[in-house]
XYZ file of C-alpha atoms in Angstrom:
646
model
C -23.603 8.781 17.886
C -21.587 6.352 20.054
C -19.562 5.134 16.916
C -18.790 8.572 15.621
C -17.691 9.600 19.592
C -15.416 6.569 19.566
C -13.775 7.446 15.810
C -13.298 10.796 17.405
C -11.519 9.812 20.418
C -9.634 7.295 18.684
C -8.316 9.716 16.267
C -7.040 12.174 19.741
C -5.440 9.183 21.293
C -3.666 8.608 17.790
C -2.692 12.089 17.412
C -1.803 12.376 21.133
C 0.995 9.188 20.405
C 2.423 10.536 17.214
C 2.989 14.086 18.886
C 4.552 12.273 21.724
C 6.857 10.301 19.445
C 7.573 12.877 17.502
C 8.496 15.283 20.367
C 10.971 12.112 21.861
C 12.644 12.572 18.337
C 12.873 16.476 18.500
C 14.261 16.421 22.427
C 16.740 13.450 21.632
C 19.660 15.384 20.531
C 19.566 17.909 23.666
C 21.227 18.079 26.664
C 17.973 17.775 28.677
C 17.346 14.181 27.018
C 20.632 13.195 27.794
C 20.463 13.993 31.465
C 17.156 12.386 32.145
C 18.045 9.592 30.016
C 20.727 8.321 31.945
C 18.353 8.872 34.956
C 15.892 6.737 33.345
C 18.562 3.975 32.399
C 19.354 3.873 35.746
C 16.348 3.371 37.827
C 14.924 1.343 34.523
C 17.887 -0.944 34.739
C 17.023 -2.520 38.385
C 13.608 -3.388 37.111
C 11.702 -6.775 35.515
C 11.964 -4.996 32.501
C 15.584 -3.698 32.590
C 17.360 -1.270 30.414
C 15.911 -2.947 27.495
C 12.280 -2.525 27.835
C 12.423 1.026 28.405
C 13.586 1.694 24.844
C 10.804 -0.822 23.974
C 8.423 1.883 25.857
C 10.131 5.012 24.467
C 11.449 3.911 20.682
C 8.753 0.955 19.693
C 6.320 1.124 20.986
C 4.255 4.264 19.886
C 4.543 3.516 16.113
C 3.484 -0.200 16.843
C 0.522 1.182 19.125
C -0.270 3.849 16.329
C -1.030 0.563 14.093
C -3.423 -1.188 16.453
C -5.363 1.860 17.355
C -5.030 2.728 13.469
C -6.325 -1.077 12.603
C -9.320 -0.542 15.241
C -10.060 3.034 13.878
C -10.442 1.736 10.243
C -12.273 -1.309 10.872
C -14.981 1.117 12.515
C -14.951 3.527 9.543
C -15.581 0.539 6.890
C -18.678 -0.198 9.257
C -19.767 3.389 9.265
C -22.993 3.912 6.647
C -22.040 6.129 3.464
C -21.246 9.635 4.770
C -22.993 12.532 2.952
C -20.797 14.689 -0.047
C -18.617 16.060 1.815
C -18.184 19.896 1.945
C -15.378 21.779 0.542
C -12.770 22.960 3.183
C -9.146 24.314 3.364
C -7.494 20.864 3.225
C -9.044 20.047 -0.083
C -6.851 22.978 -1.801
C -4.097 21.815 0.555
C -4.372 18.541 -1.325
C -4.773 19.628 -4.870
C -1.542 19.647 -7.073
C 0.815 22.713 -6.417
C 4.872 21.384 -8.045
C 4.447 19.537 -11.062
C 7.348 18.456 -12.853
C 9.006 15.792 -14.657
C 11.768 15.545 -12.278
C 10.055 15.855 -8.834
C 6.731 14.241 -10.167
C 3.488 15.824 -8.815
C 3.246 17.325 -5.085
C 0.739 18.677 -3.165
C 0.963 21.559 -0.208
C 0.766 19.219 1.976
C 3.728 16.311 0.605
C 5.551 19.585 0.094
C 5.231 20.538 4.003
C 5.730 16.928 5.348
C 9.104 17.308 3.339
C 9.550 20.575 4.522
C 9.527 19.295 8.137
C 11.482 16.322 7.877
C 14.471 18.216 6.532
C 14.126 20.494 8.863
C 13.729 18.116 11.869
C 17.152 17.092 9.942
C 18.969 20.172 10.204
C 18.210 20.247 13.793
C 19.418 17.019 15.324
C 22.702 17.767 13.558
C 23.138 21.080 14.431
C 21.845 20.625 18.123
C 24.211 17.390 18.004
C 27.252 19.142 16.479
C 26.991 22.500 18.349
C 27.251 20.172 21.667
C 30.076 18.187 20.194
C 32.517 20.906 19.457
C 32.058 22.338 23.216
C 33.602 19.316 24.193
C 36.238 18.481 21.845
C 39.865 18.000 22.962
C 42.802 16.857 21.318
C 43.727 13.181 21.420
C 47.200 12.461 22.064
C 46.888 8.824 21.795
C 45.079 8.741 18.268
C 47.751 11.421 17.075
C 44.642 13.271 15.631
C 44.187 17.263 15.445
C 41.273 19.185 16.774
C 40.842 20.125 12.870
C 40.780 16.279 12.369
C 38.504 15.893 15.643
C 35.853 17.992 14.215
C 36.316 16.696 10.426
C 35.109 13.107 12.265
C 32.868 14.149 14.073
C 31.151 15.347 11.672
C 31.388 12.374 9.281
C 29.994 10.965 12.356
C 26.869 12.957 13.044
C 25.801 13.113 9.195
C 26.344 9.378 9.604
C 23.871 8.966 12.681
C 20.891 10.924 10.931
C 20.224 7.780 9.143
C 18.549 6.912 12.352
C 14.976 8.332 11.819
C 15.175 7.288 7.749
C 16.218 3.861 9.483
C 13.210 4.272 11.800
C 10.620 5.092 9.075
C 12.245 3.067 6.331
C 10.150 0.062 6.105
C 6.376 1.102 7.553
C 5.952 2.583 3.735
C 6.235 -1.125 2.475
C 3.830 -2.363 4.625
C 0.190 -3.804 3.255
C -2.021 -5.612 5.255
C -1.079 -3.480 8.182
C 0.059 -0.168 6.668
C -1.290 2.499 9.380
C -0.820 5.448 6.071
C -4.303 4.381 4.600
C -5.875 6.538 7.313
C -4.041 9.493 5.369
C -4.781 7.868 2.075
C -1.088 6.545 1.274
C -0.703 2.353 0.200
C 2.485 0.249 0.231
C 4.408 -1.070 -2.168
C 7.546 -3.086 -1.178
C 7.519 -5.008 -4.762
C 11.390 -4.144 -4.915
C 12.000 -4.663 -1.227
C 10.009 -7.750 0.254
C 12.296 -10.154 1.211
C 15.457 -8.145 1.152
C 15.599 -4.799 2.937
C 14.293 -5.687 6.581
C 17.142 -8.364 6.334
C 20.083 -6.736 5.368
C 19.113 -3.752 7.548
C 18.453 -5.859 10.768
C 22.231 -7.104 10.414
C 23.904 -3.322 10.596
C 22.406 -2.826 13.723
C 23.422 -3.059 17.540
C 22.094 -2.341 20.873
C 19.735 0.404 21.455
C 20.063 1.806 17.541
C 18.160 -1.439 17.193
C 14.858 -0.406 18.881
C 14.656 2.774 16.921
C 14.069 0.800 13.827
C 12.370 -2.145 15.373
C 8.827 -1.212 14.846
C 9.198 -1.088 11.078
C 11.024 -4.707 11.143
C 8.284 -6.160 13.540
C 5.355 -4.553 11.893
C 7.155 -5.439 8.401
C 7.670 -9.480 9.734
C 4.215 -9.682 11.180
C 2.959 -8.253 7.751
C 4.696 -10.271 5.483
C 4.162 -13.599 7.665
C 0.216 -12.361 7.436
C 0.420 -12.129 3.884
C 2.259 -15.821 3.111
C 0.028 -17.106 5.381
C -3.332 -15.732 2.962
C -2.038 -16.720 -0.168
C -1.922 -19.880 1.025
C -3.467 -22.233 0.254
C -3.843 -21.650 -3.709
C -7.035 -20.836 -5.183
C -7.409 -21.460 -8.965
C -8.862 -19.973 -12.421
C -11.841 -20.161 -13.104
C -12.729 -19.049 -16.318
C -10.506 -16.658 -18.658
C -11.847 -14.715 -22.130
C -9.149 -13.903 -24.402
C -10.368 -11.591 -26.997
C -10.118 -12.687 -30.653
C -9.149 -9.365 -31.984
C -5.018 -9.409 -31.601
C -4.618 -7.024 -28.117
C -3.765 -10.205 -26.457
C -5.879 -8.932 -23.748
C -7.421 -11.806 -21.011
C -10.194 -11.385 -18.584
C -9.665 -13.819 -15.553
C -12.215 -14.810 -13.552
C -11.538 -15.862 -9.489
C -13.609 -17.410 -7.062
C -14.179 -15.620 -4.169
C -15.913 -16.353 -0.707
C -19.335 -14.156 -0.589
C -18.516 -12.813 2.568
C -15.295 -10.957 0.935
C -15.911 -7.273 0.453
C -13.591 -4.765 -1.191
C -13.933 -1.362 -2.761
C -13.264 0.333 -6.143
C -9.908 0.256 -7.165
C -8.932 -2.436 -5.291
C -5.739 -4.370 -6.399
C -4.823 -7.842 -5.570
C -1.108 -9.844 -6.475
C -1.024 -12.538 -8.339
C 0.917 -15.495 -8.260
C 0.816 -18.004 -10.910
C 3.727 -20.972 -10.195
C 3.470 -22.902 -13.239
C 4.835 -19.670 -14.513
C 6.937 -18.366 -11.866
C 7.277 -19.791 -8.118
C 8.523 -16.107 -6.926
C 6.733 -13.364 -9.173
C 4.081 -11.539 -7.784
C 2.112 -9.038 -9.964
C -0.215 -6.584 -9.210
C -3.512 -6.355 -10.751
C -6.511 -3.779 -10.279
C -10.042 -5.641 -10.012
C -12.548 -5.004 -12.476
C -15.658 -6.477 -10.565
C -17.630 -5.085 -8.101
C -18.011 -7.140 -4.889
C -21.728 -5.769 -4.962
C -22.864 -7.304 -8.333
C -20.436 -10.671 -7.999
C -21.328 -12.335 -4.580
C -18.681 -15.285 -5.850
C -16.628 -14.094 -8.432
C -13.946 -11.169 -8.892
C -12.422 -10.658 -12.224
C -9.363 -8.777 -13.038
C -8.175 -7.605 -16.763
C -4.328 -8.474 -17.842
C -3.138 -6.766 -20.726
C -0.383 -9.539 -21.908
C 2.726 -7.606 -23.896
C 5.752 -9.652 -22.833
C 7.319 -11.191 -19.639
C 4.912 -13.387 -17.549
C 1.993 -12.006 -18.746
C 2.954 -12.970 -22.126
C 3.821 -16.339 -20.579
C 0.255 -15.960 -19.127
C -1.527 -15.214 -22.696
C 0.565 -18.159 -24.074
C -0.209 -21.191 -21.405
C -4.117 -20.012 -22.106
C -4.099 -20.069 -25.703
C -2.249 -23.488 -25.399
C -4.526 -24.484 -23.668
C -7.400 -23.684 -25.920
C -5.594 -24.883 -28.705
C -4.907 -28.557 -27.352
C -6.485 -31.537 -28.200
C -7.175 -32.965 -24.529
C -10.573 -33.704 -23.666
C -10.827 -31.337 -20.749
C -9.193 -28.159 -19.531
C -6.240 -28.091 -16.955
C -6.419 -26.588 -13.408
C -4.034 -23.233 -13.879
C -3.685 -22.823 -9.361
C -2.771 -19.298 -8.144
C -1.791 -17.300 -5.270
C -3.754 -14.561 -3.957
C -2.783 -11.670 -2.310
C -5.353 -9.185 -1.266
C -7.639 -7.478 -2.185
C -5.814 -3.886 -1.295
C -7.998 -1.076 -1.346
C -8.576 2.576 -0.066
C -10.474 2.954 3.277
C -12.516 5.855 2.451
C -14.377 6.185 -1.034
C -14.184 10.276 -0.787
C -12.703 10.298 -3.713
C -16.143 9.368 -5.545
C -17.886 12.100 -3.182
C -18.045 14.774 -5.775
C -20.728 16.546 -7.554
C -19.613 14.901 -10.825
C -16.663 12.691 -11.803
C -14.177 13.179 -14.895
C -12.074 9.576 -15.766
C -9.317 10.002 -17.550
C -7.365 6.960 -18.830
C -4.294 6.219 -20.652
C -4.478 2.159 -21.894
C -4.190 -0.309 -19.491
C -5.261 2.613 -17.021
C -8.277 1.765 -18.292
C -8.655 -1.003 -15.444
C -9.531 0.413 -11.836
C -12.496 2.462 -13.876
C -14.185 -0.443 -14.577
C -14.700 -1.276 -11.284
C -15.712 2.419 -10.150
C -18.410 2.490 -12.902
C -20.239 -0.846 -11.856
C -19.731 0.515 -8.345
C -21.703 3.495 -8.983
C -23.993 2.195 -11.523
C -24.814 -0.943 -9.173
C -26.053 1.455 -6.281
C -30.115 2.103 -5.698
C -29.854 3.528 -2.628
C -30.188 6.837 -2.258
C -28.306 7.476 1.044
C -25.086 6.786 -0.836
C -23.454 10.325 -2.615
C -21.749 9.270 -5.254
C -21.292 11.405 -8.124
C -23.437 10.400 -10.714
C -22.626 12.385 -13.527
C -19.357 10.844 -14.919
C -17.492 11.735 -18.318
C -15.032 8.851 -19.116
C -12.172 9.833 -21.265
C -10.249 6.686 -22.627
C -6.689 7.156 -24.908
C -5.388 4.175 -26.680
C -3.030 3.861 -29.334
C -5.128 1.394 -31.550
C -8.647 1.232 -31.746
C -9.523 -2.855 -30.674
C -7.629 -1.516 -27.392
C -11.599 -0.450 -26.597
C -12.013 -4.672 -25.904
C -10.780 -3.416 -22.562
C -14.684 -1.266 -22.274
C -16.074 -4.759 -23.024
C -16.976 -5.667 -19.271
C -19.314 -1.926 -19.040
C -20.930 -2.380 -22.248
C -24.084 -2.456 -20.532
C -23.506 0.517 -18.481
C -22.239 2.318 -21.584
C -25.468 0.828 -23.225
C -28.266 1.051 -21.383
C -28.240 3.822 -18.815
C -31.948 3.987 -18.240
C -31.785 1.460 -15.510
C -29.796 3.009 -13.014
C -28.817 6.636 -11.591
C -25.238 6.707 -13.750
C -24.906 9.093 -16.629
C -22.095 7.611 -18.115
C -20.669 9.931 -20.832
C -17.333 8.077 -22.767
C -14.775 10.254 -24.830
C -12.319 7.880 -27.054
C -9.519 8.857 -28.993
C -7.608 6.596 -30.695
C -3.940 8.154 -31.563
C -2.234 6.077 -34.338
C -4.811 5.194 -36.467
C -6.582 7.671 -39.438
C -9.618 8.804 -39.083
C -12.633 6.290 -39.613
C -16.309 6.625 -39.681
C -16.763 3.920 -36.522
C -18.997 4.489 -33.880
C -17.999 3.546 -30.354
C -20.708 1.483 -30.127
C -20.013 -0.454 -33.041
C -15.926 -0.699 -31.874
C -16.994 -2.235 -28.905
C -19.309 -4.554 -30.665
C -16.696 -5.380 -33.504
C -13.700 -6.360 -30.579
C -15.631 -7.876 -27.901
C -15.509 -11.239 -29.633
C -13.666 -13.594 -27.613
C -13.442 -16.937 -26.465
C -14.264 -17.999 -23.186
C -13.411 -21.197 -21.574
C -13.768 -23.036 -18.301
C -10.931 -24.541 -16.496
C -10.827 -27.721 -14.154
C -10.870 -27.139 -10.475
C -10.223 -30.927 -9.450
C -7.286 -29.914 -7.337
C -7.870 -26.416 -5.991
C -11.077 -25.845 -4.878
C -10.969 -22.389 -2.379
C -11.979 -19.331 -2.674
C -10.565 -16.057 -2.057
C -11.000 -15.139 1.281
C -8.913 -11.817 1.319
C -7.388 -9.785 4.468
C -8.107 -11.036 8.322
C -10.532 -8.232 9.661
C -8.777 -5.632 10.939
C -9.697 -6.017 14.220
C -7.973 -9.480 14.610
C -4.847 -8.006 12.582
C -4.811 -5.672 15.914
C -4.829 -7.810 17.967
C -2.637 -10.222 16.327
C -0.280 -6.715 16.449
C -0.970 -6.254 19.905
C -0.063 -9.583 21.476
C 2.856 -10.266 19.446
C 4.211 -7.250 20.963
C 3.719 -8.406 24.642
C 5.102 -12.178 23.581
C 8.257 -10.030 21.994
C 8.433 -8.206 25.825
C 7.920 -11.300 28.018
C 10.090 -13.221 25.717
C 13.129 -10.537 26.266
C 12.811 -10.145 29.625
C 12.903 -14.132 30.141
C 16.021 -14.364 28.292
C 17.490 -11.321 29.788
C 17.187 -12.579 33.253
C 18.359 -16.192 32.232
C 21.408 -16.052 29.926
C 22.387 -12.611 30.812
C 24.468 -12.461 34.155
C 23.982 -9.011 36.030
C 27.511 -7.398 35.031
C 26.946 -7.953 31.374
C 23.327 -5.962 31.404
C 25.126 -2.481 31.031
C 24.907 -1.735 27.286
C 28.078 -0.029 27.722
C 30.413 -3.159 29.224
C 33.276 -3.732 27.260
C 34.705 -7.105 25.778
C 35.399 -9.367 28.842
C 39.154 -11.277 28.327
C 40.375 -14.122 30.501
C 43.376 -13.593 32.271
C 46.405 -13.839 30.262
C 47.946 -17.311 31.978
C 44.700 -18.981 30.636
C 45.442 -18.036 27.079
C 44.887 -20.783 25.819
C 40.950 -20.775 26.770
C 38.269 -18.815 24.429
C 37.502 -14.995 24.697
C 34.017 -14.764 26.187
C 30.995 -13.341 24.346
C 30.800 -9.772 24.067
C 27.600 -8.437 26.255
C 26.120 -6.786 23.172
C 26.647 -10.143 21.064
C 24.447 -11.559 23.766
C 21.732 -8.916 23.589
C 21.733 -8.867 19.982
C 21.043 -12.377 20.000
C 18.229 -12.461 22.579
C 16.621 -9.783 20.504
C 16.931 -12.097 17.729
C 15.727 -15.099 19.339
C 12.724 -13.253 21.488
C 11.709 -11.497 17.711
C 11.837 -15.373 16.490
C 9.473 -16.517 19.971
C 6.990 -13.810 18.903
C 6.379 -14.761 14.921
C 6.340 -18.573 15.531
C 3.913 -18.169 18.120
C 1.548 -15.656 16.205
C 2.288 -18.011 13.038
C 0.823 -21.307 15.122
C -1.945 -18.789 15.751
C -2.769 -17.893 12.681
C -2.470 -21.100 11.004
C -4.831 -22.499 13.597
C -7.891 -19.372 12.468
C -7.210 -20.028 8.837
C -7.481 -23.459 9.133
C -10.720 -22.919 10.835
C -12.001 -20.459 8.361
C -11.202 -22.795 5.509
C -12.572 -25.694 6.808
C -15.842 -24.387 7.403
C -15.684 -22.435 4.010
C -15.272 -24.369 0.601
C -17.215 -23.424 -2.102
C -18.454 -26.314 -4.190
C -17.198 -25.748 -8.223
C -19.279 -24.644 -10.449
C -21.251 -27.438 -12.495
C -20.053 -25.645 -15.636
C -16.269 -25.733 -14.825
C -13.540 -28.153 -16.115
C -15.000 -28.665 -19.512
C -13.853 -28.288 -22.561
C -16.498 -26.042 -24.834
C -15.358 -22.625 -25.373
C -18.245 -20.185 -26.610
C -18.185 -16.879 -28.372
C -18.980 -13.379 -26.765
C -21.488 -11.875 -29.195
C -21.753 -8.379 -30.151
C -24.283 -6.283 -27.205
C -27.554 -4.513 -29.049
C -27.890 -0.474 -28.320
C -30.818 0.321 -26.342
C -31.104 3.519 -27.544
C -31.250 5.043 -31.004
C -29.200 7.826 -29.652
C -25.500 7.619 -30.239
C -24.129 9.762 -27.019
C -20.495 8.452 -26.904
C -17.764 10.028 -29.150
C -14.273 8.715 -30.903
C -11.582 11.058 -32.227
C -8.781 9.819 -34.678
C -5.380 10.654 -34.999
C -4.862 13.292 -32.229
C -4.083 13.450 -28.712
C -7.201 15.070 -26.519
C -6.790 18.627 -25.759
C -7.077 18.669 -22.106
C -7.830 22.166 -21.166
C -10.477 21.756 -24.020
C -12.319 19.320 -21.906
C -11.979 21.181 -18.728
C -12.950 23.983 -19.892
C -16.746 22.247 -21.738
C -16.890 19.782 -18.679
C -18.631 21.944 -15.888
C -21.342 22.900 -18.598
C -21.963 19.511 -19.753
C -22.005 17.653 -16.225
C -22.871 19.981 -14.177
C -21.701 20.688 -10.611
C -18.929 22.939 -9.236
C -16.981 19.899 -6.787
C -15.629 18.111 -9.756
C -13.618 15.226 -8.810
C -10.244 14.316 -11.727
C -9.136 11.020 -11.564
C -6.023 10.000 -13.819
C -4.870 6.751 -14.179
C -2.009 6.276 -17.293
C 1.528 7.527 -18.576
C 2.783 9.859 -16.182
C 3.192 12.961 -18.543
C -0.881 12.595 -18.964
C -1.005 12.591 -15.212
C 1.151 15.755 -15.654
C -0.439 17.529 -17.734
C -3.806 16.833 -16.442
C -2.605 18.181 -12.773
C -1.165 21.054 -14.060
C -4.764 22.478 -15.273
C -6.233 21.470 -12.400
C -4.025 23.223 -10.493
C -4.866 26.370 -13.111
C -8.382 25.927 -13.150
C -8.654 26.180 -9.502
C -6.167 29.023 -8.658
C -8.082 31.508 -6.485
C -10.679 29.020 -4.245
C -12.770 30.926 -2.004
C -13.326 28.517 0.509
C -16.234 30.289 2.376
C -18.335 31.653 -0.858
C -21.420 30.043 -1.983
C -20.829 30.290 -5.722
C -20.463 28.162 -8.911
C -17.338 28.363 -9.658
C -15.605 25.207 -10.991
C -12.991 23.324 -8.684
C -11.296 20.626 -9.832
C -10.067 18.101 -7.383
C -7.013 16.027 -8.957
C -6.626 12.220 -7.654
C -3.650 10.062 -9.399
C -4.439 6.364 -9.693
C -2.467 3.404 -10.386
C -3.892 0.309 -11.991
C -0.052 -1.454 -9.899
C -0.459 0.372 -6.670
């Protein structure tokens, strides 16, 4: 009761600071800001803190307090015991698929209202901006400029200065370790932009502009100093399977520290520098952290690029005459995960997978099928749909074999649908597909020079406060340097360029007052990483120390052994395999409530986005009409898009 009182009034406070922020961001543009604004620069201006800290206070801080309460709030919820199924409500058909098109992609009610809003918070600052412009406006003699000319720049200038909010919320989508949208379900990316963006950004900007954007660029440094910091130092392969049957599919195997949980669907980035020193690739983790107390194991399907360099460095390694295997070191990243596992809530479960989509399934299935307990709600009922092009692309199934197997030992009902595309139609069994592909060598690497585990994220509770007191050394370090370097007539963001007099030509123009706040920002940004980095070298030192695994006795040998075919358990063949065709969707749909069971029906699509497409489009068919309060059986389908790369 405590713990759910303290989610609850976390979740106020959190609200209570994004209103606020968001209401600073609506009143900005007014006249009323601008009047109390100056009022506030004023009295602010003759304190410790100075003009400077109060846009700290007013621009800053709320998104970079919205993380630390956000960081506290989920650490609590990954504590909390498995919730019951949860009921249907409103915000489940505000969630289900409502625009689906090539162009646009697939959008909910409530993407489509978020972008709704933001335009029209938009239109507002520029017309409330505009509208108090053109009161003003005058002609200037000196520039030789109309008033047609006047209002033609300004405005250029006012579409130019709503870049400030997209500036503002720019890079917190990138974010990973730290990104406060998995309490709304949403995970960063920033493959295209680590490195880069924050960078070129943080040099277009002066003076208070700065601290509108500064949350995403200290929350983005602080994240990707966190994340350089936990990929170091590298871990190593294991063991890897390739598959004999030409997929040029690999199963790698990781060592990971026992106290490292994650959840289904889970992805972690890989580094591998004997292939590439600056690629990182995502993969989705096929293990379940419940079964494998020291192990995690992640599927690569190798086509070209660096995971065909990947497939090759393996298979030269297999084929080499040494006496023992080489140590292949990696990088780790991760694991990344969702925070809530709602998505598994649901009376029964329908997979549908295109390929190499195939991989966060694996990990739900052994999730579900590894779970005794009865006070977790998982669906249990689960029809798995798998497309491939070519039928030994069903190696891939090779890790649930037993689940697809022998489903008398646990609470799954595990129903699997294949359809192979471009091949005729055969009289093979999936059981006997499975068998026939899943021959593969396995071998065992050396660990002589890498011998740790993956440890994964920093709870999130030290992330917070990691978060939290970098912010105050950022403060303290600003308002040191402020009252130091910066004499008293320069601290008015508004003084102009200060010139010697013109008999002392000869001597150097002084440093503009906003060159010498943009480099105190700089430097007291600098203060705050290097000391959180000595920080957090000093607990992951710790942590490692006290926390290498010994190698496995069977590691760093050269015998490679054969994956033999699995025997059926039952005499019963329950899984099916279609030739030559696409599946018919709405067919399946339509037969799926009658042969699971169940009117909450949970979709889950990972693949080519036109089957994601397609697939959202009935569900957003099937499920016109909900009556949110009724008691009845009616069928609701409840459409989640996956990706096996984040």
């Amino acid at each position: 009761m405590a713990k759910a009182i303290l989610l609850a009034l976390l979740k106020v406070l959190m609200i209570i600071i994004f209103a606020g922020w968001i209401a600073l961001w609506l009143l900005k543009p007014t006249n009323l800001w601008t009047r109390k604004w100056k009022g506030a620069e004023d009295s602010a201006r003759h304190t410790v803190f100075g003009y400077y800290g109060l846009n700290f206070a007013v621009f800053t801080f709320p998104p970079i307090a919205l993380t630390i309460i956000g960081l506290v709030y989920l650490d609590l919820v990954t504590k909390e015991p498995p919730r019951s199924r949860p009921a249907r409500s409103a915000t489940v058909g505000l969630s289900n698929p409502v625009v689906v098109n090539s162009f646009v992609g697939i959008l909910s009610s409530l993407e489509i209202l978020a972008v709704f809003l933001f335009f029209l918070f938009l239109a507002w600052t520029y017309y409330a901006r505009i509208s108090n412009d053109f009161k003003k406006l005058m002609p200037v003699k000196s520039l030789k400029l109309d008033l047609w000319q006047i209002k033609y720049l300004r405005v250029a200038t006012r579409f130019g200065l709503l870049a400030e909010v997209c500036l503002a919320l720019l890079l917190l989508p990138v974010l990973r370790g730290l990104a406060i949208f998995q309490l709304i379900g949403i995970y960063g990316d920033g493959r295209k932009k680590d490195g880069y963006t924050w960078q070129e950004r943080l040099l277009l900007l002066q003076d208070w502009h700065f601290y509108m954007v500064f949350s995403g660029v200290f929350l983005f440094g602080l994240d990707k100093l966190l994340r350089i910091l936990q990929s170091r130092p590298q871990s190593c392969i294991l063991s890897s399977r390739i598959y004999l049957i030409p997929s040029k599919a690999i199963e790698l195997t990781l060592p990971k520290d026992p106290g490292l949980k994650y959840t289904p669907t889970s992805v972690i980035y890989m580094k591998i520098p004997s292939i590439s020193k600056f690629q990182w690739h995502p993969f989705s983790i096929t293990s379940s952290s419940n079964i494998d107390d020291h192990t995690m194991s992640v599927v690569v399907k190798c086509n070209e690029g660096w995971t065909s360099s990947l497939y090759d460095m393996i298979q030269a390694e297999l084929d080499s005459d040494t006496g023992a295997m080489s140590c292949i070191p990696v990088s780790i990243e991760g694991p990344y995960g969702p925070a809530s596992l709602d998505f598994l809530r649901h009376d029964s479960l329908l997979l549908i997978a295109g390929g190499a989509g195939i991989t966060p399934f694996l990990s739900i299935i052994k999730e579900i099928a590894s779970i005794s307990s009865s006070r977790y709600r998982f669906a249990t009922q689960v029809q798995l749909i798998y497309v491939v092009k070519k039928s030994q692309d069903v190696c891939l199934l090779n890790s649930v074999s037993s689940q697809l197997l022998n489903q008398s030992s646990t609470q799954l009902s595990l129903n699997l649908k294949v359809y192979v595309t471009q091949e005729e139609s055969s009289n093979a069994t999936v059981i006997g597909l499975v068998n026939n592909f899943s021959l593969a060598r396995t071998v065992n690497f050396s660990t002589e020079y890498s011998n740790y585990a993956v440890h994964g994220l920093d709870s999130s509770i030290l992330m917070a406060a990691m978060v939290a007191l970098s912010s105050i050394k950022f403060l303290v370090s600003l308002i040191f340097f402020n009252r130091i370097f910066v004499p008293t007539e320069m601290k008015s963001p508004t003084s102009q360029k200060m010139v010697v007099p013109s008999e002392n030509k000869a001597s150097k123009e002084k440093i503009t007052p906003s060159s010498v706040v943009d480099l105190l920002l700089l430097a007291s940004f600098i203060v705050a990483l290097a000391c959180n980095t000595f920080v957090a070298i000093i607990l992951r030192w710790k942590r490692l120390k006290k926390d290498i695994p010994a190698a496995s006795p069977k590691q760093g040998n050269k015998a490679t052994e054969l994956a033999g075919s699995v025997e059926a358990r039952s005499t019963v063949e329950e899984h099916e395999i279609h030739f030559g065709g696409r599946p018919d969707f709405q067919d399946i749909l339509s037969k799926f409530p009658d042969e699971t069971g169940g009117s909450d029906i949970g979709v889950l699509v990972c693949g080519p986005e036109s089957m994601k497409e397609s697939v959202a489009s009935l569900c957003q068919l099937k499920s016109q009409g909900l009556n949110i309060g009724a008691k009845g059986k009616k069928p609701y389908f409840i459409f989640h898009s996956l990706s096996f790369t984040l």
